Structures are given as structure tokens and as C-alpha cells.
Amino acid sequence: MKDELEKGIRRLEWASTHMKVLAEIRNRMVSERPLDGLRIGMALHVEAKTGMLAVALSEAGAEVRLASCNPLSTDDSVSLALRDHYGLEVYAKKWETTEEYYRNLNSVLDLKPDFLIDDGADLITMVHTERKGLINKVKGASEETTTGVVRLRSMARKGQLKFPIISVNDAHMKYLFDNRYGTGQSTFDGWMTATNLLVAGKKLVVAGYGWCGRGIAMRAKGLGAQVIVTEVNSVRAIEALMDGFEVMPMMKAAKEADMIITATGCKDIVGRRHLETLKDGCILGNSGHFDNEISKRALEDYAGKPRRVREFIDEYRFPDGRKAYLICEGRLMNLGAGQGHPVEIMDMSFSIQALSIEHLSQHYREMEPIVYNVPIEIDDYVASLKLKTMQVKIDTLNIDQRKYMAGWKEGT
Ligand code: ADE
């Protein structure tokens, strides 16, 4: 237990050392205390970088409660250290049952939070369904991920959203780096830990060519895989082709794949008809938010109960003797088996989060119950801080150039 606590403290320290943008924001917030007296309920992946966001918000004056937004993504050492060393209220452990998962989200909501920080929108959804009594208490929320934003935009379109949301996911300083370079690297962190197998020379199918899929395909290519992309969007399919990847339907790709990684945000990407044609030994993994991209029902219907063959790998045996392997029960492999996105990436994403919550706390009264983008000033500010922490300087336009860019007469 003492070793586990020490480990958690060190992991948080390591994250803190490398979250230089958040450190600048945190320093200001410690002295200004812009969140004094506010209660913030958080459902995020409980690991070191998230821990530092929670610490920053608490130092900014807020009372914070944290649960995990996924039953498999908690780093227990960090959870322990946040509780015992930093004195935060954390309700999360690795390998939660579905019941424990919802109990923990409910514990966060028992705080009666003023603001929510969500990843995947389960917490926000609960306030709109079984915890409706909190609707008048919650003043606004921020959402971290594509899947969550898709759900919340659907609620807003149907007029069902009851408080304003800031879509952190749509900030440039989030999706361009977190979704692409973050998922690109952390997916293979998960792959290496889960399988200890080689990527080079394998046929790797990436399902979905959104920002996450682009990142995964790019890194897979760098590791020596032969990459095949599947898509439903024609523009993205062309982009994948021109980025140098093969593009084909999943039905064809499944026959060729040594490994399939899903990152679509949609369900049943790998279903029964694909399983029937998979090559023996194919490894299936998911980096999308929910565990429904690779159909576990189809796997169990076809193969029966799996056998755990490594810490994060289940083996399914099909009636004809072929085997398929599923990483992390189809949950996000980058957090289930890996350590999540690299620290410097989450530094940017969580800086946007901290500033978005501050913005909500100042402006919620004028805001409608719709999904807002992160104000461009916050995006630009985080970009400038990031450059500063990287000690990179860039050019600026002179007055004449600014006039030229604002004008319309050619060549003057
Ligand atoms: N670490 C904390 N939150 C994360 C997220 N949404 N994706 C990857 N790593 C994370």
C-alpha cells in the first residue's frame, strides 16, 4: 500500500513536471482563486495527467470530486495518491464492474456540482435522466471527447440539453494534437503493453479516418505496418488514399488483417460477418470511447466465452478452430493497457479544460443550453503558452502586412 502510494505520488510529480502550460495557468489560479466556493464534478480517465487537472482546479478554489469515465482506465496508484496525498475525493478503481462504475458517477453527482467536466458524456447524461433533480443546480459543463460531443449535440438539436456545454474537443489545441498525436502514440503504448508483439510487417487495419484514425495510421506506418484504412466518408477515404494507405470495405479488410484497430465512434464496426472471415490469430483492439466498436456479443455468440491468455488479452476460439484475440475487452486499449496520451499532449487538452471551466463560471448566465466551441482567445492563449514552454519563437506580421491581409486590392 505504501509502495502503491509512493508510486502514485511519483507519477503525479512526473506529470506535473512536464505539464508546463497547465503550470502557468495553475500559478495564476492559485493566487486569483477564480473558482472559489464552486463545486466541480469530474468524470475523466483517472490517471496522472487528469490528477494534475483536478489538483489545479482544487487549488483554484473549487471543491472537486472525481470518478472515472471508463471502468478500465484508472491508475490505482494515482487514485490512491490523489486521495491520501492531495486530499481529493476520488471514486475510481481499475476493472470496475458496470454497477461500480455508475455508483462512482453517482457519488460525484452527490456533491451537487455547479459544473461538470465529462469525457464521453455519461455524467452529463445522468443529470438529464436519473439525476434530474440536479438540473437546476448544474450551471454548465465541458466535454472532452468526440463521442461525448456527438451525443451532446444530438441532445441540443432535440432541445433536450438543459445547460450550456463547452466542447473542449473542438478546440484546435485539443483535437489537432490530442486526437491525432495523442491517440497515435498511446494506442501503440497499449498495443506494446498488451501484446509484446511486433508491428512491423503486419497488415494493420485502421477503422475510421477521423483525427484519431489518422494518428493511428500515421504511427502504424512509422512502425512498419502495411496499413489499410476503412471509412464510410468519401472525402476521408480519399484523404487516406492520398496519405498513402490502402482503402477498402471492412468485409475485404477483415480477410487480410493481422490486426484491426477501431477508432470510429460508431458501433458494430467488427461484427459477426467479419469474424467469419478473419485470419487465424487476428488481434482486435479499440481506441474509440465506447466498447461497442468490436461487437463482444458477436464474438461470444460465435465463439462462446473467451479465455484470458495475457493480462489484457482474451482469446476467442471459433467453431472451425480459428482464434481471434481481443485487447482490453474491447475498451480503449490506449488507457486500458497503456498509460493514456503522452503528458505534453494532455497538458494542452487539460489547459483548455481549466480555462473553459473558468470561462463557464464567469459567463454561464449569458449562455444558452447549447454546445459552444471553446472561445478562440482561449485556444490562441494555450497555443502561445505552449510555444513559450517549448522555447519556440515565431514571426509576427508588420503593420503593412496586416493592412495587406485585411484588404482586397490585388498586389498593393
Ligand atoms: N488521459 C486522460 N484523459 C485522457 C483521454 N481522454 N485520452 C487519452 N489519455 C487521457
Tab-separated table of C-alpha atoms and ligand atoms in Angstrom:
chain	number	residue	atom	x	y	z
A	1	MET	CA	0.000	0.000	0.000
A	2	LYS	CA	2.823	2.388	0.941
A	3	ASP	CA	4.659	1.437	-2.257
A	4	GLU	CA	1.490	1.998	-4.276
A	5	LEU	CA	1.040	5.440	-2.686
A	6	GLU	CA	4.671	6.362	-3.388
A	7	LYS	CA	4.256	5.203	-6.986
A	8	GLY	CA	1.155	7.364	-7.420
A	9	ILE	CA	2.841	10.412	-5.897
A	10	ARG	CA	5.842	9.986	-8.221
A	11	ARG	CA	3.601	9.570	-11.279
A	12	LEU	CA	1.749	12.765	-10.399
A	13	GLU	CA	5.038	14.573	-9.834
A	14	TRP	CA	6.343	13.393	-13.207
A	15	ALA	CA	3.187	14.586	-14.938
A	16	SER	CA	3.338	17.885	-13.082
A	17	THR	CA	6.964	18.457	-14.134
A	18	HIS	CA	6.025	18.046	-17.800
A	19	MET	CA	2.701	19.882	-17.792
A	20	LYS	CA	4.275	23.277	-18.218
A	21	VAL	CA	1.306	25.030	-19.800
A	22	LEU	CA	-1.044	23.912	-17.057
A	23	ALA	CA	1.590	25.006	-14.510
A	24	GLU	CA	1.414	28.597	-15.795
A	25	ILE	CA	-2.379	28.582	-15.598
A	26	ARG	CA	-2.253	26.915	-12.206
A	27	ASN	CA	0.138	29.565	-10.837
A	28	ARG	CA	-2.257	32.321	-11.778
A	29	MET	CA	-5.255	30.444	-10.438
A	30	VAL	CA	-3.571	29.726	-7.108
A	31	SER	CA	-3.272	33.463	-6.484
A	32	GLU	CA	-6.557	34.612	-8.106
A	33	ARG	CA	-8.703	31.643	-6.914
A	34	PRO	CA	-11.276	32.160	-9.705
A	35	LEU	CA	-13.206	29.016	-8.720
A	36	ASP	CA	-13.540	29.838	-5.032
A	37	GLY	CA	-16.596	28.205	-3.494
A	38	LEU	CA	-17.599	26.301	-6.636
A	39	ARG	CA	-18.168	22.574	-6.779
A	40	ILE	CA	-16.848	20.667	-9.749
A	41	GLY	CA	-17.805	17.081	-10.566
A	42	MET	CA	-15.418	15.329	-12.922
A	43	ALA	CA	-15.668	12.069	-14.881
A	44	LEU	CA	-12.368	11.605	-16.686
A	45	HIS	CA	-9.796	8.858	-17.091
A	46	VAL	CA	-8.258	8.799	-13.619
A	47	GLU	CA	-4.545	8.804	-14.299
A	48	ALA	CA	-1.684	11.159	-13.581
A	49	LYS	CA	-2.443	13.946	-16.062
A	50	THR	CA	-6.094	14.048	-15.032
A	51	GLY	CA	-4.906	14.119	-11.444
A	52	MET	CA	-2.950	17.295	-12.102
A	53	LEU	CA	-6.020	18.941	-13.634
A	54	ALA	CA	-8.035	18.039	-10.528
A	55	VAL	CA	-5.276	19.419	-8.290
A	56	ALA	CA	-5.157	22.654	-10.321
A	57	LEU	CA	-8.924	23.162	-10.059
A	58	SER	CA	-8.850	22.467	-6.361
A	59	GLU	CA	-6.007	24.974	-5.892
A	60	ALA	CA	-8.094	27.460	-7.869
A	61	GLY	CA	-10.633	27.265	-5.044
A	62	ALA	CA	-13.061	24.580	-6.215
A	63	GLU	CA	-14.319	21.602	-4.270
A	64	VAL	CA	-13.607	18.706	-6.602
A	65	ARG	CA	-14.910	15.159	-6.879
A	66	LEU	CA	-13.517	12.793	-9.459
A	67	ALA	CA	-14.708	9.474	-10.887
A	68	SER	CA	-13.534	7.549	-13.908
A	69	CYS	CA	-15.292	7.859	-17.246
A	70	ASN	CA	-14.315	4.276	-18.078
A	71	PRO	CA	-14.288	1.103	-15.943
A	72	LEU	CA	-10.810	0.103	-17.116
A	73	SER	CA	-8.801	3.318	-17.361
A	74	THR	CA	-7.976	4.131	-13.733
A	75	ASP	CA	-4.410	4.088	-12.487
A	76	ASP	CA	-4.984	2.813	-8.945
A	77	SER	CA	-1.727	4.274	-7.641
A	78	VAL	CA	-2.742	7.738	-8.848
A	79	SER	CA	-6.247	7.353	-7.469
A	80	LEU	CA	-4.738	6.485	-4.086
A	81	ALA	CA	-2.248	9.355	-4.157
A	82	LEU	CA	-4.921	11.883	-5.096
A	83	ARG	CA	-6.926	10.752	-2.078
A	84	ASP	CA	-4.209	10.226	0.518
A	85	HIS	CA	-1.611	12.776	-0.527
A	86	TYR	CA	-3.636	15.559	-2.133
A	87	GLY	CA	-6.822	15.102	-0.092
A	88	LEU	CA	-9.144	14.955	-3.090
A	89	GLU	CA	-12.333	12.912	-3.261
A	90	VAL	CA	-11.794	10.209	-5.860
A	91	TYR	CA	-14.185	7.385	-6.694
A	92	ALA	CA	-12.382	5.157	-9.162
A	93	LYS	CA	-10.540	1.887	-9.482
A	94	LYS	CA	-9.289	-0.271	-12.307
A	95	TRP	CA	-11.575	-3.072	-13.545
A	96	GLU	CA	-14.785	-1.537	-12.178
A	97	THR	CA	-17.971	-3.518	-12.728
A	98	THR	CA	-20.772	-1.687	-14.517
A	99	GLU	CA	-22.513	-1.322	-11.170
A	100	GLU	CA	-19.402	0.193	-9.523
A	101	TYR	CA	-18.904	2.493	-12.481
A	102	TYR	CA	-22.368	4.048	-12.133
A	103	ARG	CA	-22.152	4.084	-8.339
A	104	ASN	CA	-18.974	6.164	-8.647
A	105	LEU	CA	-20.552	8.589	-11.106
A	106	ASN	CA	-23.454	8.935	-8.667
A	107	SER	CA	-21.022	9.692	-5.840
A	108	VAL	CA	-19.618	12.549	-7.922
A	109	LEU	CA	-23.134	13.859	-8.514
A	110	ASP	CA	-23.932	13.610	-4.791
A	111	LEU	CA	-21.603	16.611	-4.420
A	112	LYS	CA	-24.344	18.649	-6.159
A	113	PRO	CA	-21.797	20.177	-8.513
A	114	ASP	CA	-22.043	23.631	-10.087
A	115	PHE	CA	-20.017	22.492	-13.078
A	116	LEU	CA	-19.180	19.164	-14.674
A	117	ILE	CA	-16.151	18.036	-16.620
A	118	ASP	CA	-17.028	14.975	-18.642
A	119	ASP	CA	-15.341	12.602	-21.078
A	120	GLY	CA	-17.914	10.665	-23.106
A	121	ALA	CA	-20.964	12.482	-21.635
A	122	ASP	CA	-22.148	9.750	-19.231
A	123	LEU	CA	-22.106	12.158	-16.270
A	124	ILE	CA	-23.996	14.869	-18.155
A	125	THR	CA	-26.479	12.298	-19.454
A	126	MET	CA	-27.169	11.084	-15.908
A	127	VAL	CA	-28.092	14.613	-14.824
A	128	HIS	CA	-30.600	14.673	-17.714
A	129	THR	CA	-32.077	11.273	-16.820
A	130	GLU	CA	-31.914	9.561	-13.414
A	131	ARG	CA	-30.483	12.582	-11.547
A	132	LYS	CA	-32.846	15.234	-12.959
A	133	GLY	CA	-33.088	16.829	-9.516
A	134	LEU	CA	-29.646	18.364	-10.208
A	135	ILE	CA	-30.601	20.160	-13.424
A	136	ASN	CA	-31.228	23.451	-11.670
A	137	LYS	CA	-28.008	23.154	-9.699
A	138	VAL	CA	-25.616	22.393	-12.576
A	139	LYS	CA	-24.749	25.613	-14.394
A	140	GLY	CA	-22.689	24.208	-17.210
A	141	ALA	CA	-20.236	21.543	-18.308
A	142	SER	CA	-17.260	20.927	-20.528
A	143	GLU	CA	-16.852	17.801	-22.654
A	144	GLU	CA	-13.501	16.282	-23.540
A	145	THR	CA	-14.080	13.852	-26.361
A	146	THR	CA	-15.595	13.450	-29.840
A	147	THR	CA	-18.072	10.768	-28.764
A	148	GLY	CA	-19.350	12.920	-25.911
A	149	VAL	CA	-19.724	15.977	-28.129
A	150	VAL	CA	-21.664	13.959	-30.722
A	151	ARG	CA	-24.118	12.841	-28.004
A	152	LEU	CA	-24.456	16.361	-26.588
A	153	ARG	CA	-25.011	17.973	-29.983
A	154	SER	CA	-27.771	15.428	-30.561
A	155	MET	CA	-29.383	16.421	-27.220
A	156	ALA	CA	-29.072	20.121	-28.145
A	157	ARG	CA	-30.650	19.549	-31.588
A	158	LYS	CA	-33.613	17.857	-29.944
A	159	GLY	CA	-33.965	20.715	-27.438
A	160	GLN	CA	-33.176	18.338	-24.571
A	161	LEU	CA	-29.984	19.927	-23.277
A	162	LYS	CA	-30.590	21.855	-20.057
A	163	PHE	CA	-27.351	23.790	-19.541
A	164	PRO	CA	-24.513	25.147	-21.680
A	165	ILE	CA	-21.668	22.882	-22.736
A	166	ILE	CA	-18.217	23.827	-23.931
A	167	SER	CA	-16.834	21.365	-26.443
A	168	VAL	CA	-13.190	21.158	-25.432
A	169	ASN	CA	-12.765	18.507	-28.113
A	170	ASP	CA	-13.280	21.048	-30.888
A	171	ALA	CA	-10.520	23.410	-29.775
A	172	HIS	CA	-7.597	23.382	-32.223
A	173	MET	CA	-5.219	22.914	-29.319
A	174	LYS	CA	-7.146	19.773	-28.427
A	175	TYR	CA	-8.144	17.744	-31.457
A	176	LEU	CA	-5.164	18.555	-33.675
A	177	PHE	CA	-2.770	17.160	-31.105
A	178	ASP	CA	-4.672	15.007	-28.600
A	179	ASN	CA	-6.810	13.112	-31.097
A	180	ARG	CA	-4.064	12.717	-33.683
A	181	TYR	CA	-0.643	12.560	-31.988
A	182	GLY	CA	-2.047	11.527	-28.601
A	183	THR	CA	-4.128	8.618	-29.858
A	184	GLY	CA	-1.448	7.776	-32.423
A	185	GLN	CA	1.169	7.221	-29.726
A	186	SER	CA	-0.961	5.921	-26.845
A	187	THR	CA	-2.659	3.286	-28.997
A	188	PHE	CA	0.720	1.698	-29.605
A	189	ASP	CA	1.659	2.118	-25.948
A	190	GLY	CA	-1.431	-0.027	-25.278
A	191	TRP	CA	-0.537	-2.420	-28.088
A	192	MET	CA	3.035	-2.941	-26.834
A	193	THR	CA	1.945	-3.498	-23.240
A	194	ALA	CA	-0.961	-5.771	-24.132
A	195	THR	CA	0.732	-7.938	-26.753
A	196	ASN	CA	4.516	-7.502	-26.676
A	197	LEU	CA	4.243	-8.310	-30.407
A	198	LEU	CA	5.853	-6.696	-33.423
A	199	VAL	CA	4.013	-4.197	-35.591
A	200	ALA	CA	6.491	-4.144	-38.492
A	201	GLY	CA	5.438	-6.303	-41.408
A	202	LYS	CA	1.878	-6.804	-40.152
A	203	LYS	CA	-1.259	-5.852	-42.037
A	204	LEU	CA	-2.955	-3.394	-39.758
A	205	VAL	CA	-6.495	-2.256	-40.470
A	206	VAL	CA	-7.472	1.126	-39.035
A	207	ALA	CA	-11.242	1.604	-38.943
A	208	GLY	CA	-12.116	5.284	-39.190
A	209	TYR	CA	-10.014	8.107	-40.600
A	210	GLY	CA	-11.051	10.906	-38.268
A	211	TRP	CA	-8.343	12.679	-36.292
A	212	CYS	CA	-7.734	9.606	-34.112
A	213	GLY	CA	-7.665	7.200	-37.048
A	214	ARG	CA	-5.277	9.494	-38.926
A	215	GLY	CA	-2.916	9.445	-35.944
A	216	ILE	CA	-3.073	5.672	-35.559
A	217	ALA	CA	-2.492	5.077	-39.287
A	218	MET	CA	0.429	7.519	-39.345
A	219	ARG	CA	2.158	5.878	-36.381
A	220	ALA	CA	1.413	2.361	-37.660
A	221	LYS	CA	3.124	3.249	-40.929
A	222	GLY	CA	6.117	4.595	-38.995
A	223	LEU	CA	6.345	1.301	-37.116
A	224	GLY	CA	6.495	-0.620	-40.382
A	225	ALA	CA	2.948	-1.916	-40.701
A	226	GLN	CA	1.140	-2.253	-44.008
A	227	VAL	CA	-1.819	-0.025	-43.256
A	228	ILE	CA	-5.335	-0.477	-44.611
A	229	VAL	CA	-7.992	2.133	-43.815
A	230	THR	CA	-11.745	1.591	-43.773
A	231	GLU	CA	-14.108	4.570	-43.954
A	232	VAL	CA	-17.717	5.491	-44.665
A	233	ASN	CA	-16.946	9.099	-45.595
A	234	SER	CA	-15.813	9.614	-49.210
A	235	VAL	CA	-13.670	12.683	-48.504
A	236	ARG	CA	-11.834	10.984	-45.678
A	237	ALA	CA	-11.377	7.877	-47.793
A	238	ILE	CA	-9.691	9.977	-50.496
A	239	GLU	CA	-7.552	11.654	-47.866
A	240	ALA	CA	-6.434	8.244	-46.584
A	241	LEU	CA	-5.600	7.149	-50.141
A	242	MET	CA	-3.565	10.277	-50.782
A	243	ASP	CA	-1.798	9.832	-47.457
A	244	GLY	CA	-0.569	6.565	-48.957
A	245	PHE	CA	-2.873	3.988	-47.393
A	246	GLU	CA	-4.951	1.242	-48.981
A	247	VAL	CA	-8.678	1.839	-48.590
A	248	MET	CA	-11.305	-0.907	-48.785
A	249	PRO	CA	-14.502	-2.074	-47.063
A	250	MET	CA	-14.151	-3.873	-43.736
A	251	MET	CA	-15.539	-7.067	-45.270
A	252	LYS	CA	-12.480	-7.287	-47.519
A	253	ALA	CA	-10.017	-5.831	-44.992
A	254	ALA	CA	-11.028	-8.358	-42.311
A	255	LYS	CA	-9.810	-11.226	-44.531
A	256	GLU	CA	-6.355	-9.681	-44.773
A	257	ALA	CA	-5.864	-8.215	-41.319
A	258	ASP	CA	-3.270	-9.338	-38.797
A	259	MET	CA	-4.669	-6.676	-36.511
A	260	ILE	CA	-7.680	-4.380	-36.569
A	261	ILE	CA	-7.861	-1.183	-34.544
A	262	THR	CA	-11.168	0.677	-34.407
A	263	ALA	CA	-11.466	4.435	-33.886
A	264	THR	CA	-14.802	5.367	-35.429
A	265	GLY	CA	-17.114	6.425	-32.578
A	266	CYS	CA	-19.713	4.099	-34.119
A	267	LYS	CA	-20.893	0.616	-33.104
A	268	ASP	CA	-20.555	-2.859	-34.645
A	269	ILE	CA	-17.602	-1.990	-36.853
A	270	VAL	CA	-16.383	-5.552	-36.447
A	271	GLY	CA	-19.433	-7.851	-36.336
A	272	ARG	CA	-20.328	-11.473	-36.981
A	273	ARG	CA	-19.879	-11.398	-40.754
A	274	HIS	CA	-16.350	-10.030	-40.339
A	275	LEU	CA	-15.487	-12.576	-37.648
A	276	GLU	CA	-16.481	-15.360	-40.025
A	277	THR	CA	-13.714	-14.339	-42.426
A	278	LEU	CA	-10.930	-13.229	-40.058
A	279	LYS	CA	-7.492	-14.724	-40.485
A	280	ASP	CA	-6.499	-17.124	-37.718
A	281	GLY	CA	-4.832	-15.227	-34.891
A	282	CYS	CA	-6.094	-11.772	-35.809
A	283	ILE	CA	-5.781	-9.279	-32.935
A	284	LEU	CA	-8.644	-6.866	-32.332
A	285	GLY	CA	-8.268	-3.615	-30.415
A	286	ASN	CA	-10.266	-0.447	-29.966
A	287	SER	CA	-9.219	3.146	-29.348
A	288	GLY	CA	-12.705	4.654	-29.601
A	289	HIS	CA	-14.512	5.834	-26.470
A	290	PHE	CA	-17.045	3.004	-26.064
A	291	ASP	CA	-16.534	-0.765	-26.079
A	292	ASN	CA	-19.148	-1.337	-28.786
A	293	GLU	CA	-16.966	-0.875	-31.893
A	294	ILE	CA	-15.907	-4.511	-31.835
A	295	SER	CA	-19.061	-6.459	-31.072
A	296	LYS	CA	-18.464	-8.591	-27.994
A	297	ARG	CA	-21.923	-10.046	-28.410
A	298	ALA	CA	-20.970	-11.266	-31.884
A	299	LEU	CA	-17.701	-12.660	-30.541
A	300	GLU	CA	-19.441	-14.568	-27.739
A	301	ASP	CA	-22.321	-15.759	-29.915
A	302	TYR	CA	-19.849	-17.156	-32.389
A	303	ALA	CA	-17.047	-18.363	-30.109
A	304	GLY	CA	-18.524	-18.690	-26.621
A	305	LYS	CA	-16.759	-17.400	-23.525
A	306	PRO	CA	-13.158	-16.326	-24.048
A	307	ARG	CA	-10.033	-17.473	-22.248
A	308	ARG	CA	-7.725	-14.833	-20.725
A	309	VAL	CA	-4.294	-15.522	-22.191
A	310	ARG	CA	-2.453	-12.404	-21.045
A	311	GLU	CA	-3.321	-9.608	-18.619
A	312	PHE	CA	-5.195	-7.613	-21.236
A	313	ILE	CA	-5.932	-10.231	-23.881
A	314	ASP	CA	-8.856	-12.615	-24.316
A	315	GLU	CA	-8.713	-15.475	-26.794
A	316	TYR	CA	-11.855	-16.419	-28.703
A	317	ARG	CA	-11.971	-19.811	-30.435
A	318	PHE	CA	-14.306	-20.034	-33.402
A	319	PRO	CA	-16.107	-23.324	-34.267
A	320	ASP	CA	-13.735	-24.004	-37.186
A	321	GLY	CA	-10.683	-23.760	-34.916
A	322	ARG	CA	-9.566	-20.230	-35.869
A	323	LYS	CA	-8.734	-17.905	-32.990
A	324	ALA	CA	-9.104	-14.171	-32.540
A	325	TYR	CA	-7.690	-12.080	-29.726
A	326	LEU	CA	-9.423	-9.113	-28.140
A	327	ILE	CA	-7.452	-6.445	-26.280
A	328	CYS	CA	-8.902	-4.917	-23.072
A	329	GLU	CA	-12.346	-6.427	-23.555
A	330	GLY	CA	-12.797	-4.043	-26.477
A	331	ARG	CA	-12.410	-0.983	-24.250
A	332	LEU	CA	-9.978	1.815	-25.100
A	333	MET	CA	-6.671	-0.021	-25.368
A	334	ASN	CA	-4.632	3.175	-25.003
A	335	LEU	CA	-5.895	3.671	-21.457
A	336	GLY	CA	-6.825	0.115	-20.533
A	337	ALA	CA	-3.408	-1.332	-21.316
A	338	GLY	CA	-1.427	1.852	-21.983
A	339	GLN	CA	-0.962	4.964	-19.896
A	340	GLY	CA	-3.150	7.265	-21.969
A	341	HIS	CA	-1.922	10.114	-24.113
A	342	PRO	CA	1.569	11.491	-23.546
A	343	VAL	CA	1.898	14.081	-20.799
A	344	GLU	CA	2.691	17.032	-23.076
A	345	ILE	CA	-0.459	16.318	-25.086
A	346	MET	CA	-2.745	16.223	-22.059
A	347	ASP	CA	-1.008	19.389	-20.850
A	348	MET	CA	-2.631	21.219	-23.779
A	349	SER	CA	-6.007	19.458	-23.547
A	350	PHE	CA	-6.322	19.995	-19.810
A	351	SER	CA	-5.172	23.609	-20.028
A	352	ILE	CA	-8.096	24.134	-22.388
A	353	GLN	CA	-10.302	22.326	-19.843
A	354	ALA	CA	-9.182	24.513	-16.922
A	355	LEU	CA	-9.712	27.728	-18.892
A	356	SER	CA	-13.063	26.531	-20.269
A	357	ILE	CA	-14.383	25.872	-16.762
A	358	GLU	CA	-13.151	29.296	-15.667
A	359	HIS	CA	-14.910	30.806	-18.704
A	360	LEU	CA	-18.145	28.932	-17.915
A	361	SER	CA	-18.016	30.077	-14.295
A	362	GLN	CA	-17.831	33.697	-15.469
A	363	HIS	CA	-20.291	33.556	-18.367
A	364	TYR	CA	-22.854	30.809	-17.736
A	365	ARG	CA	-25.589	33.368	-17.005
A	366	GLU	CA	-25.471	34.706	-20.593
A	367	MET	CA	-25.109	31.273	-22.190
A	368	GLU	CA	-27.849	29.164	-23.806
A	369	PRO	CA	-28.316	25.426	-23.249
A	370	ILE	CA	-26.399	24.547	-26.406
A	371	VAL	CA	-22.934	23.271	-27.282
A	372	TYR	CA	-20.351	26.050	-27.595
A	373	ASN	CA	-16.904	25.946	-29.080
A	374	VAL	CA	-14.000	26.976	-26.886
A	375	PRO	CA	-13.529	30.757	-27.300
A	376	ILE	CA	-10.781	31.384	-29.841
A	377	GLU	CA	-8.917	33.584	-27.328
A	378	ILE	CA	-8.509	30.574	-25.041
A	379	ASP	CA	-7.322	28.399	-27.940
A	380	ASP	CA	-4.807	31.071	-29.034
A	381	TYR	CA	-3.639	31.689	-25.489
A	382	VAL	CA	-2.910	27.991	-24.898
A	383	ALA	CA	-1.071	27.849	-28.236
A	384	SER	CA	1.095	30.826	-27.285
A	385	LEU	CA	1.837	29.375	-23.856
A	386	LYS	CA	2.740	26.034	-25.432
A	387	LEU	CA	5.198	27.704	-27.818
A	388	LYS	CA	6.657	29.648	-24.903
A	389	THR	CA	7.187	26.483	-22.856
A	390	MET	CA	8.831	24.867	-25.896
A	391	GLN	CA	11.034	27.977	-26.246
A	392	VAL	CA	9.957	28.363	-29.855
A	393	LYS	CA	9.550	31.833	-31.262
A	394	ILE	CA	7.529	32.656	-34.398
A	395	ASP	CA	7.281	35.632	-36.724
A	396	THR	CA	4.662	38.370	-36.498
A	397	LEU	CA	3.186	40.459	-39.324
A	398	ASN	CA	4.252	44.113	-39.585
A	399	ILE	CA	1.627	46.881	-39.911
A	400	ASP	CA	1.897	46.952	-43.696
A	401	GLN	CA	1.403	43.192	-43.942
A	402	ARG	CA	-1.586	43.324	-41.614
A	403	LYS	CA	-3.164	46.016	-43.795
A	404	TYR	CA	-2.478	43.897	-46.860
A	405	MET	CA	-4.118	40.851	-45.307
A	406	ALA	CA	-7.163	42.906	-44.322
A	407	GLY	CA	-7.514	44.482	-47.799
A	408	TRP	CA	-8.776	43.146	-51.106
A	409	LYS	CA	-6.990	45.067	-53.897
A	410	GLU	CA	-4.560	42.699	-55.553
A	411	GLY	CA	-0.832	43.365	-55.144
A	412	THR	CA	-0.957	46.667	-53.228
B	1	ADE	N1	-5.615	10.792	-20.145
B	1	ADE	C1	-6.589	11.457	-19.505
B	1	ADE	N2	-7.641	11.651	-20.298
B	1	ADE	C2	-7.338	11.056	-21.484
B	1	ADE	C3	-8.038	10.903	-22.703
B	1	ADE	N3	-9.259	11.393	-22.886
B	1	ADE	N4	-7.418	10.229	-23.696
B	1	ADE	C4	-6.189	9.715	-23.502
B	1	ADE	N5	-5.478	9.843	-22.392
B	1	ADE	C5	-6.047	10.516	-21.376
